[in-house]
Every structure is written in C-alpha cells, then in structure tokens.
CSV table of C-alpha atoms and ligand atoms in Angstrom, one decimal:
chain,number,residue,atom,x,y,z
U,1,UNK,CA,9.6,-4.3,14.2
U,2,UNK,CA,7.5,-1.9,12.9
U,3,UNK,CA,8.5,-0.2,9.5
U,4,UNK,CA,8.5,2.9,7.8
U,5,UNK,CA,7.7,2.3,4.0
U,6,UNK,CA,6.8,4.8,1.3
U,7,UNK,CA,5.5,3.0,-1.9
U,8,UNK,CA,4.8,4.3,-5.1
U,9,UNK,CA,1.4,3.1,-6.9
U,10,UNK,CA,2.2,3.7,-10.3
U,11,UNK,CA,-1.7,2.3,-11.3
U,12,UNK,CA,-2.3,1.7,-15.0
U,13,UNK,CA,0.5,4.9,-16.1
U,14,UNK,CA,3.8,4.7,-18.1
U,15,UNK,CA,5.5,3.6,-20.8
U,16,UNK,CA,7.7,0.9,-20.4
U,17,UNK,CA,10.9,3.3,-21.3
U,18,UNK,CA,9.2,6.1,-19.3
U,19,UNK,CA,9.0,3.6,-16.5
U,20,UNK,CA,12.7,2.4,-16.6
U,21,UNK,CA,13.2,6.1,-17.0
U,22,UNK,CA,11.4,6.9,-13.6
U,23,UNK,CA,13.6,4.4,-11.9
U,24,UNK,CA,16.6,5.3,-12.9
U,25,UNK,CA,15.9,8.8,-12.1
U,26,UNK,CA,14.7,7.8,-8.4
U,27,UNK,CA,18.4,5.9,-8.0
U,28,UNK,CA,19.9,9.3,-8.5
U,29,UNK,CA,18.5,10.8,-5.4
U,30,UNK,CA,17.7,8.1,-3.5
U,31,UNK,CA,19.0,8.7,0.3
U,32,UNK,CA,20.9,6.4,2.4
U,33,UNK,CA,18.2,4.3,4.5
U,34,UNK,CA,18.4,2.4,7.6
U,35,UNK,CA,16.8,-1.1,8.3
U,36,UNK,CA,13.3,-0.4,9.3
U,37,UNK,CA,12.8,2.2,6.3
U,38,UNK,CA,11.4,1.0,3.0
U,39,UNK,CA,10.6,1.9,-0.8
U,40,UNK,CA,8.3,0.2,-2.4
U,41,UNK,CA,7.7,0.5,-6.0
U,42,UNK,CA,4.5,-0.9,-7.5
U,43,UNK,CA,4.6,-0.6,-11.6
U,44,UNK,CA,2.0,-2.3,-13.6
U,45,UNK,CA,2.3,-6.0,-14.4
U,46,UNK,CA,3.7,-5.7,-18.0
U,47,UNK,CA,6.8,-3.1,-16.1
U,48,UNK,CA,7.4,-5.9,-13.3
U,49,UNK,CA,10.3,-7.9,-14.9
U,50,UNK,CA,12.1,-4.7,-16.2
U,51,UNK,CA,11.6,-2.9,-12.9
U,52,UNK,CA,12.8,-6.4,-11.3
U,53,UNK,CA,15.9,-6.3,-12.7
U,54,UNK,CA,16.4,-2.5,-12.2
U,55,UNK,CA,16.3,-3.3,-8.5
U,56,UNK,CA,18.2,-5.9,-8.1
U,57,UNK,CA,20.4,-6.2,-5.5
U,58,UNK,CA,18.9,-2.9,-3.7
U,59,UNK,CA,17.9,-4.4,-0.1
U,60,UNK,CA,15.7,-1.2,0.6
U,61,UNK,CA,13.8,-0.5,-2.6
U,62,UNK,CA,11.6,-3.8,-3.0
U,63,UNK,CA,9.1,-4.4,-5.5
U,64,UNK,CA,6.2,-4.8,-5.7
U,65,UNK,CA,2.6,-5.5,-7.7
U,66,UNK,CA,-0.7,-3.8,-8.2
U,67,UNK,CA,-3.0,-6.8,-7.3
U,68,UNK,CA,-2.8,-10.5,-8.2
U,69,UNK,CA,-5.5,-12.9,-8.9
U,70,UNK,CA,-7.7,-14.6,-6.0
U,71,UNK,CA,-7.2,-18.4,-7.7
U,72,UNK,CA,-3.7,-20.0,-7.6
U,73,UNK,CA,-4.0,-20.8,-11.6
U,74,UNK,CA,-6.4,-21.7,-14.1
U,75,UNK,CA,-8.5,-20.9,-16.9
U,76,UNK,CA,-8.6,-16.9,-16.1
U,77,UNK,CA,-7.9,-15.1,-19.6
U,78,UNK,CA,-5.6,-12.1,-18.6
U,79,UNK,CA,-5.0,-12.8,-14.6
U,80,UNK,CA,-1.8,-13.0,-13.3
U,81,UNK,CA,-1.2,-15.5,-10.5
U,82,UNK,CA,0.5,-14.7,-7.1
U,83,UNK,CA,3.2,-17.2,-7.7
U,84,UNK,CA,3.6,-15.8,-11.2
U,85,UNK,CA,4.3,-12.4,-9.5
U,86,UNK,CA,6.5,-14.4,-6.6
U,87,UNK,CA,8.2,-15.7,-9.8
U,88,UNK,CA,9.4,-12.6,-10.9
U,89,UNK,CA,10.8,-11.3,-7.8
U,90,UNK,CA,7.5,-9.5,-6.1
U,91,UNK,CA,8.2,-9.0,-2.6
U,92,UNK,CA,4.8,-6.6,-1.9
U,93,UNK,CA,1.6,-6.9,-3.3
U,94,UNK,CA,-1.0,-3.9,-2.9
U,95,UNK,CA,-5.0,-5.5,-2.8
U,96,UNK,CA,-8.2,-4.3,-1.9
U,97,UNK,CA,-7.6,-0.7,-3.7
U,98,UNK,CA,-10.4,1.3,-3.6
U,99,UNK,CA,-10.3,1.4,-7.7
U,100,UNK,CA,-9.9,-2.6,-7.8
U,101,UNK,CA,-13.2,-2.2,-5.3
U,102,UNK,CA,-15.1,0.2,-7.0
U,103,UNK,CA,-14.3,-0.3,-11.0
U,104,UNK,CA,-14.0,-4.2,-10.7
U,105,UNK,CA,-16.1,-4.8,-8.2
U,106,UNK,CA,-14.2,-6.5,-6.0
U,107,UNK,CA,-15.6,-7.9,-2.4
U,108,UNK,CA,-14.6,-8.3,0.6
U,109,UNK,CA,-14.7,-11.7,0.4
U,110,UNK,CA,-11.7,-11.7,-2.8
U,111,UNK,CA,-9.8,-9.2,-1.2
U,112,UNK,CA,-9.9,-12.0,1.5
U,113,UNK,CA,-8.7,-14.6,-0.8
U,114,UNK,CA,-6.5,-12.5,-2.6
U,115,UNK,CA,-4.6,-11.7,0.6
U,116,UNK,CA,-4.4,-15.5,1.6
U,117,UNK,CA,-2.4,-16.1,-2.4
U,118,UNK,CA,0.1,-13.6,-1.7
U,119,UNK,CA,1.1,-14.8,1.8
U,120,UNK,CA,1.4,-19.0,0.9
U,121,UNK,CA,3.6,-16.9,-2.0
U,122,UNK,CA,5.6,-15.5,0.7
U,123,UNK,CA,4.9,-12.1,-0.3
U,124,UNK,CA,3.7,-9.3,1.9
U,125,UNK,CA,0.5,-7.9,1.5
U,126,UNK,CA,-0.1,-4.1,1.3
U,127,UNK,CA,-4.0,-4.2,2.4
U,128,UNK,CA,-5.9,-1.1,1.0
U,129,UNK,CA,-8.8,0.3,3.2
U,130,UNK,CA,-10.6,3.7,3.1
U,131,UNK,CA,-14.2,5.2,3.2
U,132,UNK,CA,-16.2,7.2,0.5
U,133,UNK,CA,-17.0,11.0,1.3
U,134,UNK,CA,-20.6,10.1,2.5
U,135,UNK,CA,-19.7,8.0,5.1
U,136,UNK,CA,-17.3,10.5,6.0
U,137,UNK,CA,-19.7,13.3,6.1
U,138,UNK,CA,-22.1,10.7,7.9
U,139,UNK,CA,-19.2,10.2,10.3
U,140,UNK,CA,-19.6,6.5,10.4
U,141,UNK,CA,-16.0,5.9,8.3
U,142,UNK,CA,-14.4,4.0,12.1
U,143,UNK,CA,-17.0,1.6,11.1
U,144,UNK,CA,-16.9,1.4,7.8
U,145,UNK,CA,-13.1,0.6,7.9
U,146,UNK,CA,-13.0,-1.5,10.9
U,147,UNK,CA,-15.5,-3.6,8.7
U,148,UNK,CA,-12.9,-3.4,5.9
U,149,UNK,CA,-9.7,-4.6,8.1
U,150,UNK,CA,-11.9,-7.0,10.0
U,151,UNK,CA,-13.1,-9.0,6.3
U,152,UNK,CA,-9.8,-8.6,5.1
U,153,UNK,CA,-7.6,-10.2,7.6
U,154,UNK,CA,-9.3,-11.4,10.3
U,155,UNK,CA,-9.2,-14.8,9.7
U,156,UNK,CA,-5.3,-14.9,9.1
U,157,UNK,CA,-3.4,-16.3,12.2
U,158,UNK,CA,-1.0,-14.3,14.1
U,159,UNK,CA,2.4,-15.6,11.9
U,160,UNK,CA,0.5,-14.6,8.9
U,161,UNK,CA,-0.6,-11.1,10.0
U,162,UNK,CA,3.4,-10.3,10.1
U,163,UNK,CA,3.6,-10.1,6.7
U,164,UNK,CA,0.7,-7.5,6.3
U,165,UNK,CA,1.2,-3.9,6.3
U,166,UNK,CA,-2.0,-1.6,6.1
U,167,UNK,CA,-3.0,1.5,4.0
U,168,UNK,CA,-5.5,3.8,5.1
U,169,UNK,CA,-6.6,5.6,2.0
U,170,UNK,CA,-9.8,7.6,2.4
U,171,UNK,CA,-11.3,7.5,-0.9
U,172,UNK,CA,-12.2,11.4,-1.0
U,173,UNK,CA,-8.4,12.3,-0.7
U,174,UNK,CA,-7.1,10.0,-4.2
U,175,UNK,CA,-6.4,12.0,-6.9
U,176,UNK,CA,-8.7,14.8,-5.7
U,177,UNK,CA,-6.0,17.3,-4.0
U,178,UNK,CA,-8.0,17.1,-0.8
U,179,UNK,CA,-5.4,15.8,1.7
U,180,UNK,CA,-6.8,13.8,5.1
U,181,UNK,CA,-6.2,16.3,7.6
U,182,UNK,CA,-3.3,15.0,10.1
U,183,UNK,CA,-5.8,15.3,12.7
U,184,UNK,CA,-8.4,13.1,10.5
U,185,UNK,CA,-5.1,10.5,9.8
U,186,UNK,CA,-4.1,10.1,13.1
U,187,UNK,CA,-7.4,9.3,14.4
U,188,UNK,CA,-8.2,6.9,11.6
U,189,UNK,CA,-4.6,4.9,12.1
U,190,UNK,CA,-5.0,4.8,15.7
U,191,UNK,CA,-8.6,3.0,15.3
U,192,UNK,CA,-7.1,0.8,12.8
U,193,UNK,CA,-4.3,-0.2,15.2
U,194,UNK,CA,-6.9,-0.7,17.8
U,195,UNK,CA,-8.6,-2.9,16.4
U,196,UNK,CA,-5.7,-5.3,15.0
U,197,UNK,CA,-4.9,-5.0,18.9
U,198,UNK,CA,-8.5,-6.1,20.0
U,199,UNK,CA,-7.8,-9.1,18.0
U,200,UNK,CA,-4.1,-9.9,18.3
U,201,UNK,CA,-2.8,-8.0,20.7
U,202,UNK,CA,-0.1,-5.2,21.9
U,203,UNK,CA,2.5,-6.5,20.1
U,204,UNK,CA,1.3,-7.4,16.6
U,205,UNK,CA,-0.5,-4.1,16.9
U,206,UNK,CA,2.5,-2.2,17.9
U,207,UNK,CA,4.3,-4.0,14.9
U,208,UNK,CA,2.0,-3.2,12.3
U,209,UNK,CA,3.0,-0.7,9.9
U,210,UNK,CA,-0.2,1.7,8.5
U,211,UNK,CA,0.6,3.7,5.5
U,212,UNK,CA,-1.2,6.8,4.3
U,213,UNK,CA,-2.8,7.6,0.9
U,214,UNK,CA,-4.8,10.2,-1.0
U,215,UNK,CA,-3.2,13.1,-2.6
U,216,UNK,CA,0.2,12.6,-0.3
U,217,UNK,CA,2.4,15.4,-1.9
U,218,UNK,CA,5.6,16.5,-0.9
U,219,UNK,CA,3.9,19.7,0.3
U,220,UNK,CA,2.4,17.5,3.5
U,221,UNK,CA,3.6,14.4,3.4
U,222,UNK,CA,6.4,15.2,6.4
U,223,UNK,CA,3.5,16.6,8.8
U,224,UNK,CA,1.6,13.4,7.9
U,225,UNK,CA,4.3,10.9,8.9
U,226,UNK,CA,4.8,13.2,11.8
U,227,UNK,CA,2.0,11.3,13.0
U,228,UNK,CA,2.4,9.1,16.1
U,229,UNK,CA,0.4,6.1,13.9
U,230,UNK,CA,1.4,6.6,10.7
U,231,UNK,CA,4.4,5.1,9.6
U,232,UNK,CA,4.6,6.4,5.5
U,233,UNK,CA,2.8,7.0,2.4
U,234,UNK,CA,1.0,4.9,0.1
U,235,UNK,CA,1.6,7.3,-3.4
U,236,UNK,CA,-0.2,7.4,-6.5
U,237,UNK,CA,0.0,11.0,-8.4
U,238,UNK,CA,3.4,11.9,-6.7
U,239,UNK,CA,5.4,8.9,-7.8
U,240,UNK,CA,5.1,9.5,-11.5
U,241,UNK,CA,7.7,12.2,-10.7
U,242,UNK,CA,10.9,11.2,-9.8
U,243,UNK,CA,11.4,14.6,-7.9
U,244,UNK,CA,8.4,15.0,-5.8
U,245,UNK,CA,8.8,11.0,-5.4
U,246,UNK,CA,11.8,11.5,-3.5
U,247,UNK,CA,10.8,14.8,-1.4
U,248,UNK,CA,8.6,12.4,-0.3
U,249,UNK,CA,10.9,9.7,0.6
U,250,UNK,CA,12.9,12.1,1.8
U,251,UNK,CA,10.5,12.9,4.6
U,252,UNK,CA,10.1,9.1,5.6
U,253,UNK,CA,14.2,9.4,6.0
U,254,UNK,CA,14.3,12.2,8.0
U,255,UNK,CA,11.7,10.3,10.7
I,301,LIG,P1,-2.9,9.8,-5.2
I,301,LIG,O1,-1.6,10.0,-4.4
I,301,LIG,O2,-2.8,10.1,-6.6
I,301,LIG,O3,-4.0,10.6,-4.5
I,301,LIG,O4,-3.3,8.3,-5.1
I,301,LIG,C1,-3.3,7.6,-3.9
I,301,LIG,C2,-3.5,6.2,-4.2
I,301,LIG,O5,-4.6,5.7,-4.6
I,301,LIG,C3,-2.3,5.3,-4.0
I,301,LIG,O6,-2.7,4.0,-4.0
C-alpha cells in the first residue's frame, strides 16, 4: 500500500528545549490521519531520545534519523550505529542527502551500505536522490537520478525494497526558494517509478511511496502533492515552524 508521508528534516537546527518545544507545538494542530498517511520527524541525533519519548504511543507521527553509520559498530569516533538508532525507537532513517553527499562526501557505494544497516535494523529507509542545476540545465537529470536509485537500491531484493520510500530532492530547489515546478516533479517521480518498475515490477512500483523536497512551503506544497506520483513532502526550512509545518501536513490530509 502506498503511503502518503510528510517528514520533517530538522538537519543540524535546534536546541534541545526549542526542539521539544517544536513538538509539542505540532501536537496542538496535528489533524486526525488515516492509515496510509504519515509524519515523520527527523531531529538530530542528540534530540532522538527526547523526541522518542514525546512520540510515544502516537501510531502516525514516527521517528525518525538523519543518517546512520555504513558499519554495524566499531572503532568510529562520533558515528552512531543503525542499531543504536533502532535502540532508541527509530522507525525511518533519511540517507543519501544531498548535504551528507556533497559536504561528507559520501558515495554511492555508502549510501548502498548504509541503506542495507537500516533495513537488517528493521527500519525503513527514506532514500534521498536529486540532481545539481547543471545537469538540470544540461537536461540529463533522468539519468543522473536513475543512476542515483539504481546504486542505491538495486541490489536489495523485492522484501527489502518494501521498506524503502524515495525522495526526489533536486538539489537547486533546497533551501534556495526555487520550488521544482509540478510539471518538473511529476515528470521526475514518474521516471523514478519507472524505473523501480523496470526492475521489480507493477506492484512494488505502484507501492512505492516518492516524496518531494526542496523549498516545499505551505504556499505549494498542496499543488505538489496534487501530483499523480508524488505522494508527500520531504521538509527542511518549513519544519522548523510548527505552523507552516502543519499547513503543510495539512495538505497531505486533505489528499
Ligand atoms: P528545504 O525544505 O529547506 O528546501 O530543504 C529540503 C531538504 O533538504 C529536506 O531534506
């Protein structure tokens, strides 16, 4: 069943009291959701036990983690593990962000293996993909993201690939105020659903949920998820306020 799921990326912001104070402040207005509709909040690691126990017992606001490490333990001065994160009551972990790319130089290749820790932790994986502007103004960003999904999660087996959900985040559009066009969205999410259907079919494609990112503001987020293949938000900026945070769930609710 695919789901809709809006999930706030909080990155490296807030204090721990402004962070407990950002929760409680999203309770207040938090709508009613069904089943397939989903919250995710993503603090920073030193937030995740306090933001753990702020959600407990809430079946549709999970939590969840900025990245974990690609090794299951070991001598890796200030990592956190997957199963440290499991341990604390993770249920989604975001990897592959453009910043984790770009500023820490992560490959391909330990995105890949940070993917495989989070699913033996039976966590699901919020896998990050998006171009820079020049291969958007070169026009090559199908590519350049099929190459992306394709290195990522190709080699996990059909089981696995349930517990994946995808975010398309073109790099131009985070933090920048310049919003994908739904036109530019929708075209990108229906590649990316093409090609998880080239390689497992109709029905894992059909099931797989592909968030949006990059400047998603309550100002366009409900014409974005009005999209036929995109099925929420993936929000940075607009999650450090509880209001905006909400319009935005809002808009997810209303689908
Ligand atoms: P902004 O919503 O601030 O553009 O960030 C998007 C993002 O990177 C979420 O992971």
């Amino acid at each position: 069943m695919r789901k809709k799921i809006v999930a706030a990326n909080w990155k490296m912001n807030l204090t721990l009291n402004e962070g407990a104070e950002l929760v409680n402040e999203i309770f207040k207005g938090l709508p009613v959701l069904n089943e397939e509709k989903k919250v995710v909040i993503a603090p920073p690691y030193l937030h995740i036990v306090q933001t753990g126990e702020q959600l407990a017992g809430m079946i549709d606001v999970c939590l969840g983690a900025q990245n974990c490490h690609s090794e299951t333990s070991g001598a890796y001065t200030g990592e956190v593990s997957a199963a440290m994160l499991k341990s604390a009551g993770v249920e989604y972990v975001i990897l592959g962000h453009s910043e984790r790319r770009e500023y820490f130089k992560e490959s391909d290749a330990t995105v890949a293996k940070k993917v495989n820790q989070a699913l033996v932790n039976e966590m699901q994986v919020i896998f990050c993909c998006g171009e820079p502007l020049e291969v958007r103004d070169a026009g090559t960003q199908n590519d350049y993201v099929e190459s992306q999904v394709k290195a990522g999660l190709f080699h996990l087996s059909d089981e696995q690939l349930k517990n994946v959900v995808i975010a398309y985040e073109p790099i131009w559009a985070i933090g920048t105020g310049r919003v994908a066009s739904t036109e530019q969205a929708q075209d990108m999410h229906a590649h990316i659903r093409g090609v998880i259907r080239a390689q497992y079919g109709d029905e894992a494609a059909g099931d797989m949920s592909i968030l949006y990112g990059g400047s998603c503001k309550p100002t366009n987020a409900a014409e974005l998820f009005s999209c036929a293949d995109v099925d929420g938000g993936l929000i940075g900026g607009a999650s450090l306020k509880a209001a905006e945070f909400l319009d935005i769930i809002e808009a997810m609710a209303a689908l």
